[in-house]
mmCIF file of C-alpha atoms in Angstrom:
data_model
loop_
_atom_site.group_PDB
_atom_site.id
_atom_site.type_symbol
_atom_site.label_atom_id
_atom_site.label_comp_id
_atom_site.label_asym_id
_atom_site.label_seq_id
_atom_site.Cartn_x
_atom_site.Cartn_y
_atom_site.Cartn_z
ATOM 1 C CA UNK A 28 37.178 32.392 -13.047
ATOM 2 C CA UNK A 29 35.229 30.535 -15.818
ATOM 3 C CA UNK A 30 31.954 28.829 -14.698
ATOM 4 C CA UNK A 31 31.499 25.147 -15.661
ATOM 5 C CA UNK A 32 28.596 24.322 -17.980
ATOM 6 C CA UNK A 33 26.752 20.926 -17.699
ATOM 7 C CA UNK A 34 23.481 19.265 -18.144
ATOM 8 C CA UNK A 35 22.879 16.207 -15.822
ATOM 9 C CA UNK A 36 20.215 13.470 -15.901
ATOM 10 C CA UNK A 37 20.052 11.406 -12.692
ATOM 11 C CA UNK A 38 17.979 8.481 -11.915
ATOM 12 C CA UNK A 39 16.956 6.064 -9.145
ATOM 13 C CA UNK A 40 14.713 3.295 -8.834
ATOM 14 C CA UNK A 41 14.186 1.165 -5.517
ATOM 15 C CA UNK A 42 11.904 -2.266 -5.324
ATOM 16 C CA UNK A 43 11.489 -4.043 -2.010
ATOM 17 C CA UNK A 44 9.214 -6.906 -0.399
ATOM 18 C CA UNK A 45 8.252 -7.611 2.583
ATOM 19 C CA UNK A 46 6.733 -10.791 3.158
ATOM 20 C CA UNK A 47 5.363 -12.029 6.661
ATOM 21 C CA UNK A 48 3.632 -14.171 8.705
ATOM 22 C CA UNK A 49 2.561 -14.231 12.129
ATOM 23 C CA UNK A 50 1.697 -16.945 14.264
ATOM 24 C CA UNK A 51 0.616 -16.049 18.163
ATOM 25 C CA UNK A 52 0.048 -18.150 20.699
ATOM 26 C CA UNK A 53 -1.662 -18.518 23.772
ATOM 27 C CA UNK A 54 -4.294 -18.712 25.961
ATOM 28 C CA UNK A 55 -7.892 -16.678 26.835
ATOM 29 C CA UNK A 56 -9.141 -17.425 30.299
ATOM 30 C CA UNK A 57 -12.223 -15.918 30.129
ATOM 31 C CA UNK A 58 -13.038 -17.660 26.875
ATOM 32 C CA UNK A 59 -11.444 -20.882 28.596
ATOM 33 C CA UNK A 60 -9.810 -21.715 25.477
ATOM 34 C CA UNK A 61 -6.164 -21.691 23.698
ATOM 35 C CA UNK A 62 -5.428 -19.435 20.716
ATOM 36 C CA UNK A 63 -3.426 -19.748 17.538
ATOM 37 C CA UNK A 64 -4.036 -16.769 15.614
ATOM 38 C CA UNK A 65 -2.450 -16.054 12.135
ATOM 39 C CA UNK A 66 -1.721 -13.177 9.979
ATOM 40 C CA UNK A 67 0.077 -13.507 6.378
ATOM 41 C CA UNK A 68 0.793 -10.484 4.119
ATOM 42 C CA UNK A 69 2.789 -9.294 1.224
ATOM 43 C CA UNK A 70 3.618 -5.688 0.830
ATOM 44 C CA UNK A 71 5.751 -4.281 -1.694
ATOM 45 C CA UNK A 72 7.316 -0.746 -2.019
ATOM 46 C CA UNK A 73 8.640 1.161 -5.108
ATOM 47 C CA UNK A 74 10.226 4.719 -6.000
ATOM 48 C CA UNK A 75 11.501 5.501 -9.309
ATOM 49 C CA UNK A 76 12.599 9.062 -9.239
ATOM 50 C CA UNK A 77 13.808 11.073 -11.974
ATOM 51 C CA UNK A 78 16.257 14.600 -12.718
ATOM 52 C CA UNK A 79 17.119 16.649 -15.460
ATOM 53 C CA UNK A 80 18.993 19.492 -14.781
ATOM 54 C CA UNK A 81 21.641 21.517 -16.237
ATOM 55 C CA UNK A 82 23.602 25.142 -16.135
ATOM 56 C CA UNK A 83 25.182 27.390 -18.393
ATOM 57 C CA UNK A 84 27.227 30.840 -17.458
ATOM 58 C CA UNK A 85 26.044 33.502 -19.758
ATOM 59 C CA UNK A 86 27.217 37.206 -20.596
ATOM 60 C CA UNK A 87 31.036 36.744 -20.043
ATOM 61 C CA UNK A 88 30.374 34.218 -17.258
ATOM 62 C CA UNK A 89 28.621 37.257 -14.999
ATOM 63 C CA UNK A 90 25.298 35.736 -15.195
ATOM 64 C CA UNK A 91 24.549 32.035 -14.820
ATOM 65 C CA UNK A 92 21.032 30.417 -15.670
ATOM 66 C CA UNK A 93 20.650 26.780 -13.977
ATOM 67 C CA UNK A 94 17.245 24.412 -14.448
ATOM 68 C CA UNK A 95 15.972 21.312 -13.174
ATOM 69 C CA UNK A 96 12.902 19.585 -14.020
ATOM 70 C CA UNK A 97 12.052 16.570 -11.728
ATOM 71 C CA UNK A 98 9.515 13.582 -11.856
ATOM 72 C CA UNK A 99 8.659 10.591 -9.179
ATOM 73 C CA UNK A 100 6.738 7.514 -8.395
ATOM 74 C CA UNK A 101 6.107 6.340 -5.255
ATOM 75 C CA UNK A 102 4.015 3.091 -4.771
ATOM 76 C CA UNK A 103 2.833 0.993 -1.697
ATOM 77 C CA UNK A 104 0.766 -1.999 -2.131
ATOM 78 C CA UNK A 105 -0.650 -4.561 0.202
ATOM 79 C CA UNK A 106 -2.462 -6.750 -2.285
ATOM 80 C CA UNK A 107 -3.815 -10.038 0.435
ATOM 81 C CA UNK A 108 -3.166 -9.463 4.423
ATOM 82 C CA UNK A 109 -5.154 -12.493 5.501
ATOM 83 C CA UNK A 110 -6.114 -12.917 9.140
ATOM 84 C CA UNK A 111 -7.599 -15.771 10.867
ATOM 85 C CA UNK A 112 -8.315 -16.686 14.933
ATOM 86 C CA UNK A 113 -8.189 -20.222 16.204
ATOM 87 C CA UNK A 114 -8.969 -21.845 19.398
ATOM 88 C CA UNK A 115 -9.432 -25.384 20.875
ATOM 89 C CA UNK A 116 -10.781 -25.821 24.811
ATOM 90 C CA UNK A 117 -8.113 -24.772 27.658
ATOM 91 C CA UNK A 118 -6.667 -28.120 29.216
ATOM 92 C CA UNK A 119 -7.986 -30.604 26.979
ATOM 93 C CA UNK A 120 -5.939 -33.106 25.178
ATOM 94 C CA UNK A 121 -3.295 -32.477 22.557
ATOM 95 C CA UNK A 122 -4.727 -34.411 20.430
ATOM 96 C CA UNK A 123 -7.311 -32.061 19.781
ATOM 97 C CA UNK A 124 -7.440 -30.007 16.677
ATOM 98 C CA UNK A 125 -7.786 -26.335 16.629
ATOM 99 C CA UNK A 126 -10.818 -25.163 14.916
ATOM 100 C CA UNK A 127 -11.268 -21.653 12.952
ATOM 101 C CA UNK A 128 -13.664 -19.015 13.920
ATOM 102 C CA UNK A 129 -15.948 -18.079 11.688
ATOM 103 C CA UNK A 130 -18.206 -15.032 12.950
ATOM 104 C CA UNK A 131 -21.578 -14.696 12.581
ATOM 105 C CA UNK A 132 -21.314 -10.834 10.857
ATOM 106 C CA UNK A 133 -18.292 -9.396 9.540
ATOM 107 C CA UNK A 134 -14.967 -8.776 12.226
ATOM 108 C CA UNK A 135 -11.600 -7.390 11.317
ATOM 109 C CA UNK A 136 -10.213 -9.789 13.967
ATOM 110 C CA UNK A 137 -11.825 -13.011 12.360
ATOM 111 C CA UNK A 138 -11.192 -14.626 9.084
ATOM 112 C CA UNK A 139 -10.340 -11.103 7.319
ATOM 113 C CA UNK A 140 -8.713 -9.833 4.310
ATOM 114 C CA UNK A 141 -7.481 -6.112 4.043
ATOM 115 C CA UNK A 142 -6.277 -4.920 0.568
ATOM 116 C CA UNK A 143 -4.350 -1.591 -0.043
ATOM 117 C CA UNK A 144 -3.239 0.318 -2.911
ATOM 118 C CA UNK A 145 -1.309 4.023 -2.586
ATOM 119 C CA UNK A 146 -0.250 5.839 -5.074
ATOM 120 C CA UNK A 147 1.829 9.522 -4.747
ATOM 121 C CA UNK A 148 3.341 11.008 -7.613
ATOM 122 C CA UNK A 149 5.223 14.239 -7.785
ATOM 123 C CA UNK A 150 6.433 16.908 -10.902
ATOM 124 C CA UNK A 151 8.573 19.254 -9.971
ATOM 125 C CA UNK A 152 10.084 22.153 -11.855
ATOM 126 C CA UNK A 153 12.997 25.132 -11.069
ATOM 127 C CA UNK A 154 14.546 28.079 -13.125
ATOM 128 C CA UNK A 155 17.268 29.951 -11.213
ATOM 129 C CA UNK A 156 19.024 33.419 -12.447
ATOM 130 C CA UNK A 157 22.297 34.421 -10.864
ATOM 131 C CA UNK A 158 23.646 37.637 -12.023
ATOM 132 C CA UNK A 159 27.369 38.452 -10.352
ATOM 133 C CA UNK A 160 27.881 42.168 -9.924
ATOM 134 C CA UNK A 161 31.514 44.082 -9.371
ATOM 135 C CA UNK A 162 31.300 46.319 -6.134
ATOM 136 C CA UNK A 163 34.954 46.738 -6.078
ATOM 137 C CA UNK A 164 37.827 45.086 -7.174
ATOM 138 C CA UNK A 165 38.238 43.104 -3.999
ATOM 139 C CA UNK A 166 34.201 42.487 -3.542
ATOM 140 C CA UNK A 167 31.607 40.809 -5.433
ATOM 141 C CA UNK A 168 27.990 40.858 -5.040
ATOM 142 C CA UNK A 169 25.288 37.870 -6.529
ATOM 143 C CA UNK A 170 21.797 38.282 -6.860
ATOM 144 C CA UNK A 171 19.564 35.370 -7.565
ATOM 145 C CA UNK A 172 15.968 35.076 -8.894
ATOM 146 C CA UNK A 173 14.484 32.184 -10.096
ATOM 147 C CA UNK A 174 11.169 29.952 -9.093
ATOM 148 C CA UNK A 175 10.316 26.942 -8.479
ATOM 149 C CA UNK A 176 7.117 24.781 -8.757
ATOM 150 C CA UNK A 177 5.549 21.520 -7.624
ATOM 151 C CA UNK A 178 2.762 19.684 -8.298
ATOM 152 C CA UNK A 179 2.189 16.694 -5.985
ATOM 153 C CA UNK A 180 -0.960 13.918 -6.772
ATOM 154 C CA UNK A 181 -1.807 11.022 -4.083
ATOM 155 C CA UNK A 182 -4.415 7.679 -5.302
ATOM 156 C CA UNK A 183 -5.324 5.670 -2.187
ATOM 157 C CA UNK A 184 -7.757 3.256 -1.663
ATOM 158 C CA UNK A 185 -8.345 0.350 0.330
ATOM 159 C CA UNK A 186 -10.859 -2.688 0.756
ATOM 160 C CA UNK A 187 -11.577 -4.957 3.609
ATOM 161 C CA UNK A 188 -14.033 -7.886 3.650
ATOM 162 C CA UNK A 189 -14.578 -10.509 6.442
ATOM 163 C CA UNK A 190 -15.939 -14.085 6.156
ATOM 164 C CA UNK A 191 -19.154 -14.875 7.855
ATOM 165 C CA UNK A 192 -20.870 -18.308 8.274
ATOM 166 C CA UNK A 193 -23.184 -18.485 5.240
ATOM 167 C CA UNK A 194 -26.222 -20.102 7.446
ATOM 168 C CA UNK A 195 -25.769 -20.905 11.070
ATOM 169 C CA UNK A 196 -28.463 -23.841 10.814
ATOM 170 C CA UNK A 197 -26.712 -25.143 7.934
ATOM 171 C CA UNK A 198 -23.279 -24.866 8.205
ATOM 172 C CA UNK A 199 -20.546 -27.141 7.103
ATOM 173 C CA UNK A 200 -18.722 -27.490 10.392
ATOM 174 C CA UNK A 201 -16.120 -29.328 9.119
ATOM 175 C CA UNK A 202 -14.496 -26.385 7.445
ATOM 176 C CA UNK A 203 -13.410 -24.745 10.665
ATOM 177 C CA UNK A 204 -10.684 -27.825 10.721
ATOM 178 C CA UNK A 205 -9.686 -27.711 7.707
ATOM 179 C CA UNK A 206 -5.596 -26.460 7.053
ATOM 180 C CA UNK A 207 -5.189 -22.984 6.778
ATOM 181 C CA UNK A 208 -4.178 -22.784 3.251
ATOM 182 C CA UNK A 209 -8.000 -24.861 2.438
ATOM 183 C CA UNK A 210 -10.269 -23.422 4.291
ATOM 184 C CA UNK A 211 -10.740 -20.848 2.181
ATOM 185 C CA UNK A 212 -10.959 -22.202 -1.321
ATOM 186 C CA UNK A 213 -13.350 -21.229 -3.727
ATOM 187 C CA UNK A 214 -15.250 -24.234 -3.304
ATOM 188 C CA UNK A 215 -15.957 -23.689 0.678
ATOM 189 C CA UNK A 216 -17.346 -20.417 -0.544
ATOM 190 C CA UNK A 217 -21.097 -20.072 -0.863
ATOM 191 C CA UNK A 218 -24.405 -18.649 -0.141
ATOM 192 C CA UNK A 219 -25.995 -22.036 2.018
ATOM 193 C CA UNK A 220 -23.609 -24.230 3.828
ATOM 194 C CA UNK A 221 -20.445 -22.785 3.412
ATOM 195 C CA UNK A 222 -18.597 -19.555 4.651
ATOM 196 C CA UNK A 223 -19.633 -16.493 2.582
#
């Protein structure tokens, strides 16, 4: 029977997004207060993967040679996860406004952004040699040899940074009222009354 003979190229590319936020609520008895925490992220996810291959019978269709050479991206980022802790005194009146907290040092928990950035790539690589040999003329017998190689890089890093009151003596106290989306702002940022 004759062997087909083909060379392929296949190709696939995936994007997604993933966009959240998180608001919890609740309330800390020992800290005698109520909580509204927040957390808002992106993250986005890609693969773009790659394959050339092919095959071709040789010598009367007894041998066959087959190839494949293979290349793909695989991304992860998490450019701006933003977290931020608010409370207000436990049993006081609604009309109270929550107010941010702003540590003194740097916290993971408190006014923190994380930032993330991975990276994994992969080359790939195969040669295959079938050779079909007559044991009788009811029985067949195939030997393969062939190899195959990868190489395989990963890039990840990461960053995280916290807020801190710039001065305690100084500070602008009216910043931990401010919305969520101005507190913030590069003008709230500084080295003597502001968050730094």
């Amino acid at each position: 029977v004759s062997q087909s003979r083909y060379i392929e190229w296949r190709n696939l590319l995936n994007q997604s997004g993933l966009l959240s936020t998180t608001e919890r609520t609740g309330v800390n008895q020992e800290e005698g207060s109520e909580v509204r925490n927040y957390s808002l992220g992106w993250q986005e996810r890609s693969l773009y993967s790659t394959q050339l291959m092919g095959k071709h019978p040789l010598k009367k269709d007894l041998m066959e040679l087959e190839w494949q050479g293979g290349y793909s991206i695989n991304t992860r980022k998490e450019p701006d996860l933003r977290r931020l802790r608010t409370i207000r005194p436990l049993g006081g009146p609604d009309s109270v406004l929550y107010q941010a907290v702003i540590p003194p040092s740097a916290s993971t928990l408190d006014a923190s952004r994380f930032y993330s950035d991975n990276q994994e790539e992969i080359i790939s690589g195969k040669l295959e040699l079938s050779n079909t040999l007559k044991v009788s003329d009811t029985k067949e017998l195939k030997i393969k040899i062939g190899v195959w190689a990868e190489s395989k890089t990963r890039d990840f890093s990461a960053r995280w940074m916290s807020y801190k009151k710039a001065t305690t003596a100084t500070f602008n106290s009216a910043l931990l009222y401010l919305p969520l989306e101005n507190i913030f702002s590069p003008e709230n940022i500084n080295n003597t009354n502001d968050v730094s």
